[in-house]
PDB file of C-alpha atoms in Angstrom:
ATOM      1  CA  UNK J 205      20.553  -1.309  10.306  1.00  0.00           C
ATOM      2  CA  UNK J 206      17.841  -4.119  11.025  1.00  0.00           C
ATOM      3  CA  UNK J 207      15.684  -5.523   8.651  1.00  0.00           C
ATOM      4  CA  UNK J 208      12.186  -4.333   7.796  1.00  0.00           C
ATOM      5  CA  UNK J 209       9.006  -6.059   6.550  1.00  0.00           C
ATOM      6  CA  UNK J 210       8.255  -5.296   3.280  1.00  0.00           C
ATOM      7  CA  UNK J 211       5.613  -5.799   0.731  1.00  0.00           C
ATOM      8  CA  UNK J 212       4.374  -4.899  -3.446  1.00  0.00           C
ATOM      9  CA  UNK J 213       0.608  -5.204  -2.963  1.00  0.00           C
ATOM     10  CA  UNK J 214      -0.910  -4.844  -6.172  1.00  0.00           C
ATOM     11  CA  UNK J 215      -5.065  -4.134  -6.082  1.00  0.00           C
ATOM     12  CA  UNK J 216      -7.109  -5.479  -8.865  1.00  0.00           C
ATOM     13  CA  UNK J 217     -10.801  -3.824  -9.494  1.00  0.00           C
ATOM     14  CA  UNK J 218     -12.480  -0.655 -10.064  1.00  0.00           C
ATOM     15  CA  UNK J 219      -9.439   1.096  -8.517  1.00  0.00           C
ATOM     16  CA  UNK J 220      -8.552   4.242 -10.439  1.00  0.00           C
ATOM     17  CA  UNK J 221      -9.925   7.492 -11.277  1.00  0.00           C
ATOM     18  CA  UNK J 222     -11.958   6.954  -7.932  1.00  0.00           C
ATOM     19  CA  UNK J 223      -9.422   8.553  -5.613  1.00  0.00           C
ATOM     20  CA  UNK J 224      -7.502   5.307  -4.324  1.00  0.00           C
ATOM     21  CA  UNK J 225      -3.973   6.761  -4.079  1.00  0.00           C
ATOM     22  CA  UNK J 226      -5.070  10.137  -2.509  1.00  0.00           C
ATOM     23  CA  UNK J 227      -7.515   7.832  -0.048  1.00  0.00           C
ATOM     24  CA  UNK J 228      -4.430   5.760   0.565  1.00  0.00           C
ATOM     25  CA  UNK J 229      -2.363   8.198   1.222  1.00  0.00           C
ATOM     26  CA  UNK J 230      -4.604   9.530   4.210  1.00  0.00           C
ATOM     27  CA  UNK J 231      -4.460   6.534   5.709  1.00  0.00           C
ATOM     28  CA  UNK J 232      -1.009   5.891   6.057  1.00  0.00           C
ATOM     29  CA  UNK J 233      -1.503   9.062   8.485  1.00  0.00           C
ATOM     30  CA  UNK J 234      -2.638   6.741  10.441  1.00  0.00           C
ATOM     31  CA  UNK J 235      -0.035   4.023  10.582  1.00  0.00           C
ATOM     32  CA  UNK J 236       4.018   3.584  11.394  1.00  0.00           C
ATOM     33  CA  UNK J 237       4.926   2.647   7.605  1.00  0.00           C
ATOM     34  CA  UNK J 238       6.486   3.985   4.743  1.00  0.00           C
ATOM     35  CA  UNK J 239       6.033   3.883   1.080  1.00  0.00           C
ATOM     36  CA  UNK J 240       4.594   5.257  -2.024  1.00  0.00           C
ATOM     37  CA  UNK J 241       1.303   4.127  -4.050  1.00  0.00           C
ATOM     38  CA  UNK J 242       1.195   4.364  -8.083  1.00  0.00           C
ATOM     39  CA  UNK J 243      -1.520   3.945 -10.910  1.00  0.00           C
ATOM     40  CA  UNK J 244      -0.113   1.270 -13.233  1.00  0.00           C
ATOM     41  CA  UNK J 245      -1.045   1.093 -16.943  1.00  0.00           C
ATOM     42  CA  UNK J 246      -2.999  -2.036 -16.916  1.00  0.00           C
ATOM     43  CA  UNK J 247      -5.443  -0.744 -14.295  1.00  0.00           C
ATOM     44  CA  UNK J 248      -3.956  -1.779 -10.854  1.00  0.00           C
ATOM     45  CA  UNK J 249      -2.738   0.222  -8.569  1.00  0.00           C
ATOM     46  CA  UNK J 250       0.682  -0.905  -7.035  1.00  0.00           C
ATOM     47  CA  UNK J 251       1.456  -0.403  -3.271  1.00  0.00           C
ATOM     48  CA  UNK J 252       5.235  -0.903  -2.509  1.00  0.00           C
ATOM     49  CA  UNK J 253       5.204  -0.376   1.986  1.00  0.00           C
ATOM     50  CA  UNK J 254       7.461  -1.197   5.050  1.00  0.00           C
ATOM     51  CA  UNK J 255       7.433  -1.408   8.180  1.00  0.00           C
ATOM     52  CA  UNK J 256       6.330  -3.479  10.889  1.00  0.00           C
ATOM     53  CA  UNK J 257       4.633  -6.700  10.111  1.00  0.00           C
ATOM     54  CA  UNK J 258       1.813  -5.719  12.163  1.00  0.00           C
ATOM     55  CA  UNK J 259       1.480  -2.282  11.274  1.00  0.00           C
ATOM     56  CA  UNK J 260       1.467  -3.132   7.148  1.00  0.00           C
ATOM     57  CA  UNK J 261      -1.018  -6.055   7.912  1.00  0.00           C
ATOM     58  CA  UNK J 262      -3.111  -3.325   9.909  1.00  0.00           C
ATOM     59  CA  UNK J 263      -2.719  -0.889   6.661  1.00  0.00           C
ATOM     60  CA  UNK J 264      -3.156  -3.475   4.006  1.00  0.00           C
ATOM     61  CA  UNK J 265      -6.820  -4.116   5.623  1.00  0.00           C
ATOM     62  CA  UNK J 266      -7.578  -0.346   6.072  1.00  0.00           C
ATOM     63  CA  UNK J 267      -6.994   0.416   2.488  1.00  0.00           C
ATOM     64  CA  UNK J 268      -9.212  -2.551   1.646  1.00  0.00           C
ATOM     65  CA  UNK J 269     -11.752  -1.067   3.887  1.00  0.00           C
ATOM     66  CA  UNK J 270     -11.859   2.305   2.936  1.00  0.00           C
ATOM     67  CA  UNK J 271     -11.981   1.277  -0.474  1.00  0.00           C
ATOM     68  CA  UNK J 272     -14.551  -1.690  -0.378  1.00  0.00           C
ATOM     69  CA  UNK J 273     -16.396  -1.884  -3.362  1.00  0.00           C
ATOM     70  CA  UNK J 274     -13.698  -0.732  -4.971  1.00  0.00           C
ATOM     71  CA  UNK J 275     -10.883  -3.531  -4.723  1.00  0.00           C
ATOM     72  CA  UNK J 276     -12.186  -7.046  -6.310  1.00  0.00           C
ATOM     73  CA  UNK J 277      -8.645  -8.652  -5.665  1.00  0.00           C
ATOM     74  CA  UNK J 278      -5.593  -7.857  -3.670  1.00  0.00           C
ATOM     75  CA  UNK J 279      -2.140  -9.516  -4.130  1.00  0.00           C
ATOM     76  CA  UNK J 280       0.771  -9.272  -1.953  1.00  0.00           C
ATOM     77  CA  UNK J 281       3.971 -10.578  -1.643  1.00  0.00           C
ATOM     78  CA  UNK J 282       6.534  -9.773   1.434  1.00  0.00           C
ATOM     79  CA  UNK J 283      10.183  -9.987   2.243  1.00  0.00           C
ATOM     80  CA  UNK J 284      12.506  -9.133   4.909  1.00  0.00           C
ATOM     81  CA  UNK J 285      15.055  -6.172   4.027  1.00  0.00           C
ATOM     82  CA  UNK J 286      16.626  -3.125   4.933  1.00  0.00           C
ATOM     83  CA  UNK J 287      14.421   0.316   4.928  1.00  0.00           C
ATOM     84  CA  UNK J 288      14.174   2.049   1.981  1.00  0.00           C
ATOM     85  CA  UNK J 289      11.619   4.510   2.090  1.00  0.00           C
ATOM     86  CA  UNK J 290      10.477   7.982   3.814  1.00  0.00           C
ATOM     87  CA  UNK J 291       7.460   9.159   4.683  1.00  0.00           C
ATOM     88  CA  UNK J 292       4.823   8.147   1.700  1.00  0.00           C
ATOM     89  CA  UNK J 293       4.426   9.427  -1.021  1.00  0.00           C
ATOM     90  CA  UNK J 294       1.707   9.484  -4.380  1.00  0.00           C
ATOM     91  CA  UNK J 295       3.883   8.394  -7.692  1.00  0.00           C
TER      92      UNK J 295
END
C-alpha cells in the first residue's frame, strides 16, 4: 500500500460550542479525505486527515472559511504514511 499525506491540524480561537466539528464534518462531504475531528480540553479543536496533498490543502482552507471568525490560529504539521482512516468521523 502507497503512502498517504497526512496531517494533526490543531485550530486555536473561539472554536467550540459553536458547531466546528459538526460544520467540519459537512465539509469533508465535499472532499477525497479521511479522518476524524475532536474537542480537546484546552479549547482547540484537533483535526487528524489524509489524503491527497491537494485535496487536505483544499479542506484545511474550507474549514478555515466556513469557520472565519471563528479560528484565530491554525497549526499543522504533515507526514507521509500509510492510510489509516475511513470515512470521517466526530470524536
Amino acid at each position: 500500500m502507497s503512502d498517504i499525506h497526512f496531517e494533526t491540524v490543531h485550530f486555536s480561537g473561539r472554536v467550540q460550542g459553536v458547531g466546528f466539528r459538526y460544520a467540519t464534518l459537512q465539509v469533508s462531504r465535499e472532499f477525497e479525505v479521511a479522518g476524524w475531528v475532536a474537542n480537546l480540553p484546552d479549547g482547540r479543536v484537533q483535526l487528524e486527515i489524509e489524503g491527497s496533498k491537494a485535496e487536505v490543502d483544499r479542506f484545511v482552507a474550507a474549514v478555515e472559511e466556513r469557520m472565519h471568525g471563528h479560528v484565530r490560529k491554525t497549526e499543522r504539521s504533515a507526514a507521509r504514511r500509510a492510510p489509516q482512516f475511513r470515512g470521517f468521523a466526530i470524536r
